[in-house]
Short mmCIF file of C-alpha atoms in Angstrom, two decimals:
data_model
loop_
_atom_site.label_atom_id
_atom_site.label_comp_id
_atom_site.label_asym_id
_atom_site.label_seq_id
_atom_site.Cartn_x
_atom_site.Cartn_y
_atom_site.Cartn_z
CA MET A 18 -9.74 -29.41 -0.10
CA ASN A 19 -6.81 -27.14 -1.10
CA PHE A 20 -6.58 -24.16 1.17
CA VAL A 21 -4.11 -22.08 -0.43
CA LYS A 22 -5.90 -23.13 -3.64
CA SER A 23 -9.37 -22.12 -3.11
CA THR A 24 -7.91 -18.71 -1.75
CA LEU A 25 -5.60 -17.69 -3.82
CA ALA A 26 -8.38 -18.25 -6.53
CA ILE A 27 -10.03 -14.80 -6.27
CA ALA A 28 -9.76 -12.02 -8.77
CA VAL A 29 -10.08 -8.86 -7.09
CA ILE A 30 -7.99 -7.37 -3.69
CA ALA A 31 -8.33 -4.25 -1.63
CA PHE A 32 -4.86 -2.27 -0.98
CA SER A 33 -5.21 -0.63 2.34
CA PHE A 34 -2.31 1.95 3.34
CA LEU A 35 -2.41 3.25 6.72
CA ALA A 36 0.30 5.69 8.04
CA LEU A 37 0.41 6.94 11.34
CA SER A 38 3.33 8.59 11.58
CA PHE A 39 5.94 11.07 9.55
CA SER A 40 8.89 12.81 10.58
CA HIS A 41 9.21 16.19 9.19
CA SER A 42 12.34 18.40 7.86
CA GLN A 43 11.77 22.24 7.11
CA ALA A 44 11.31 23.12 3.59
CA GLU A 45 8.81 25.17 2.08
CA VAL A 46 6.67 21.91 0.97
CA ALA A 47 7.05 19.58 4.20
CA GLU A 48 8.57 16.87 3.33
CA TYR A 49 7.91 13.75 5.05
CA THR A 50 9.52 9.91 5.67
CA ILE A 51 7.05 7.12 6.29
CA ASP A 52 7.79 6.08 9.58
CA PRO A 53 7.22 1.85 9.58
CA ASP A 54 6.97 1.75 13.22
CA HIS A 55 3.24 3.56 13.35
CA SER A 56 2.55 2.70 9.86
CA ALA A 57 0.95 -0.87 7.92
CA VAL A 58 0.44 -1.69 4.91
CA ILE A 59 -2.57 -3.79 4.76
CA PHE A 60 -4.74 -5.98 2.25
CA LYS A 61 -7.87 -7.63 2.44
CA VAL A 62 -9.12 -10.68 -0.30
CA LYS A 63 -12.62 -12.16 -0.75
CA HIS A 64 -12.12 -16.20 -0.33
CA LEU A 65 -14.49 -18.11 -2.52
CA ALA A 66 -16.73 -14.84 -2.94
CA ILE A 67 -18.07 -15.65 0.83
CA SER A 68 -15.32 -14.27 3.64
CA THR A 69 -12.41 -12.27 3.69
CA VAL A 70 -8.89 -13.13 4.01
CA THR A 71 -6.79 -10.15 5.33
CA GLY A 72 -2.58 -10.04 5.28
CA ARG A 73 0.05 -7.67 5.27
CA PHE A 74 3.52 -6.28 4.36
CA ASP A 75 5.87 -5.99 6.79
CA LEU A 76 8.24 -4.46 4.98
CA PHE A 77 8.27 -1.09 3.51
CA GLU A 78 9.71 2.62 3.22
CA GLY A 79 8.66 5.65 1.76
CA SER A 80 8.32 9.44 1.73
CA TYR A 81 5.78 12.06 0.77
CA LYS A 82 5.64 15.72 0.24
CA LEU A 83 2.96 17.69 1.68
CA ASP A 84 1.99 21.41 0.57
CA THR A 85 -1.29 22.02 2.40
CA ASP A 86 -1.47 25.38 0.24
CA ASN A 87 -1.83 23.55 -2.88
CA LEU A 88 -1.84 20.07 -3.34
CA ALA A 89 -0.90 19.76 -6.98
CA ASN A 90 2.81 20.43 -5.11
CA SER A 91 2.42 17.36 -3.43
CA SER A 92 3.75 13.93 -3.99
CA VAL A 93 4.05 10.63 -1.94
CA ASP A 94 6.18 7.49 -3.09
CA THR A 95 5.99 4.20 -1.51
CA THR A 96 8.10 1.00 -1.78
CA ILE A 97 7.05 -2.47 -0.68
CA VAL A 98 9.24 -5.50 0.14
CA ALA A 99 7.17 -8.24 -2.00
CA SER A 100 8.81 -11.11 0.10
CA SER A 101 7.13 -9.60 3.32
CA ILE A 102 3.69 -10.91 2.82
CA ASN A 103 2.31 -12.20 5.61
CA THR A 104 -1.18 -13.90 5.80
CA ASN A 105 -0.39 -15.99 9.02
CA GLU A 106 -0.64 -19.13 6.85
CA LYS A 107 2.75 -19.89 6.13
CA ASP A 108 1.55 -21.84 2.69
CA ARG A 109 -0.01 -19.57 1.97
CA ASP A 110 2.22 -16.99 1.87
CA ASP A 111 5.15 -19.16 0.08
CA HIS A 112 2.84 -19.98 -2.86
CA LEU A 113 1.87 -15.74 -3.55
CA LYS A 114 5.21 -15.30 -3.22
CA SER A 115 6.00 -18.45 -5.80
CA ASP A 116 5.82 -17.35 -9.62
CA ASP A 117 2.25 -17.90 -9.46
CA PHE A 118 1.84 -14.57 -8.30
CA LEU A 119 4.15 -12.10 -6.53
CA ASP A 120 7.32 -13.65 -7.91
CA VAL A 121 9.26 -12.14 -5.41
CA GLU A 122 12.83 -13.89 -7.14
CA LYS A 123 12.45 -11.59 -10.59
CA TYR A 124 10.16 -8.68 -8.62
CA PRO A 125 11.40 -8.03 -5.14
CA ASN A 126 9.43 -4.86 -4.56
CA ILE A 127 5.76 -3.14 -5.18
CA THR A 128 6.40 0.34 -5.94
CA PHE A 129 3.60 3.65 -5.86
CA LYS A 130 4.89 6.50 -7.37
CA SER A 131 2.03 9.53 -7.11
CA LYS A 132 1.22 11.38 -10.37
CA GLU A 133 -1.35 13.69 -9.29
CA ILE A 134 -3.04 14.67 -5.59
CA LYS A 135 -6.13 16.47 -5.70
CA LYS A 136 -8.77 17.55 -3.05
CA VAL A 137 -12.38 15.74 -3.14
CA ASP A 138 -13.77 17.62 0.39
CA GLY A 139 -12.88 18.51 3.41
CA SER A 140 -9.96 16.07 4.61
CA ASP A 141 -10.85 14.18 1.64
CA PHE A 142 -8.65 13.37 -1.13
CA GLN A 143 -7.55 11.44 -4.28
CA ILE A 144 -3.84 10.03 -5.04
CA VAL A 145 -3.51 9.58 -8.68
CA GLY A 146 -0.24 7.63 -9.08
CA ASP A 147 1.22 4.41 -11.00
CA LEU A 148 0.89 0.97 -9.06
CA THR A 149 4.04 -1.95 -10.04
CA ILE A 150 3.19 -5.07 -8.91
CA HIS A 151 5.10 -8.11 -10.65
CA GLY A 152 6.72 -6.04 -13.29
CA VAL A 153 3.14 -4.38 -14.42
CA THR A 154 2.56 -0.55 -13.85
CA LYS A 155 -1.13 0.47 -14.05
CA GLU A 156 -2.39 3.78 -12.60
CA VAL A 157 -4.92 3.53 -9.79
CA THR A 158 -6.68 5.94 -7.93
CA LEU A 159 -6.36 6.05 -3.61
CA ASP A 160 -9.35 7.53 -2.04
CA ALA A 161 -7.34 9.07 0.93
CA VAL A 162 -8.33 11.05 4.41
CA TYR A 163 -6.25 13.25 6.43
CA GLU A 164 -6.42 11.95 9.86
CA GLY A 165 -4.69 14.81 11.64
CA TYR A 166 -1.21 16.33 12.64
CA ALA A 167 0.36 16.46 16.10
CA LYS A 168 3.67 16.43 17.85
CA ASP A 169 5.48 14.25 19.77
CA PRO A 170 6.88 14.13 23.17
CA ARG A 171 10.36 15.05 21.57
CA GLY A 172 8.57 18.34 19.30
CA ASN A 173 8.49 16.38 16.18
CA GLU A 174 5.77 17.13 13.96
CA ARG A 175 3.89 13.89 12.99
CA THR A 176 0.78 13.38 10.39
CA ALA A 177 -1.43 11.13 9.66
CA PHE A 178 -3.05 9.31 6.61
CA VAL A 179 -5.35 6.14 5.56
CA ALA A 180 -5.38 5.77 1.98
CA ASN A 181 -7.58 2.73 0.16
CA GLY A 182 -7.99 1.53 -3.02
CA LYS A 183 -9.32 -1.62 -4.88
CA ILE A 184 -7.29 -3.46 -7.76
CA ASN A 185 -7.69 -6.87 -9.87
CA ARG A 186 -4.27 -8.90 -9.19
CA LYS A 187 -5.18 -10.40 -12.80
CA ASP A 188 -4.31 -6.55 -14.46
CA PHE A 189 -0.89 -6.65 -12.65
CA GLY A 190 0.15 -10.32 -14.71
CA MET A 191 -0.63 -12.57 -11.92
CA THR A 192 -3.48 -14.85 -13.74
CA TRP A 193 -3.38 -18.15 -11.69
CA ASN A 194 -6.02 -20.25 -11.73
#
């Protein structure tokens, strides 16, 4: 059995973005920069519809604006380096980087840019935005949770969010197998 081929035949992937720590600059709407040392971009893919392969992207950057009084004034913008995909299996990662999937030579970045952020309930909200993978842009909705606020030992403001969504790779032109 070719492990790479059987693993990559899955049509649906889950996309998770975990952002644990941000820096703050003074403004009426607080502006934050994603701290890659305390954040993660993680995904899960079903393998043969019975098990799950987990991976991550090691390189990413982004920022967001947060208006706690009016979420409509808030936004998020992230860029993920597609070639930084890491599933702890070199052959699988090389195949994911190839033109069968991410085609990182032609499409070096995955991007997400919010269009709307809306409160759901309590600390739950939704982020609607454009996700671009493999040169294809689709609107997706991420379910997000505000995890809290703190000041670090140096007095910097930190906020934490977790956002999750589910996409189908075929919607983004990755139709191999």
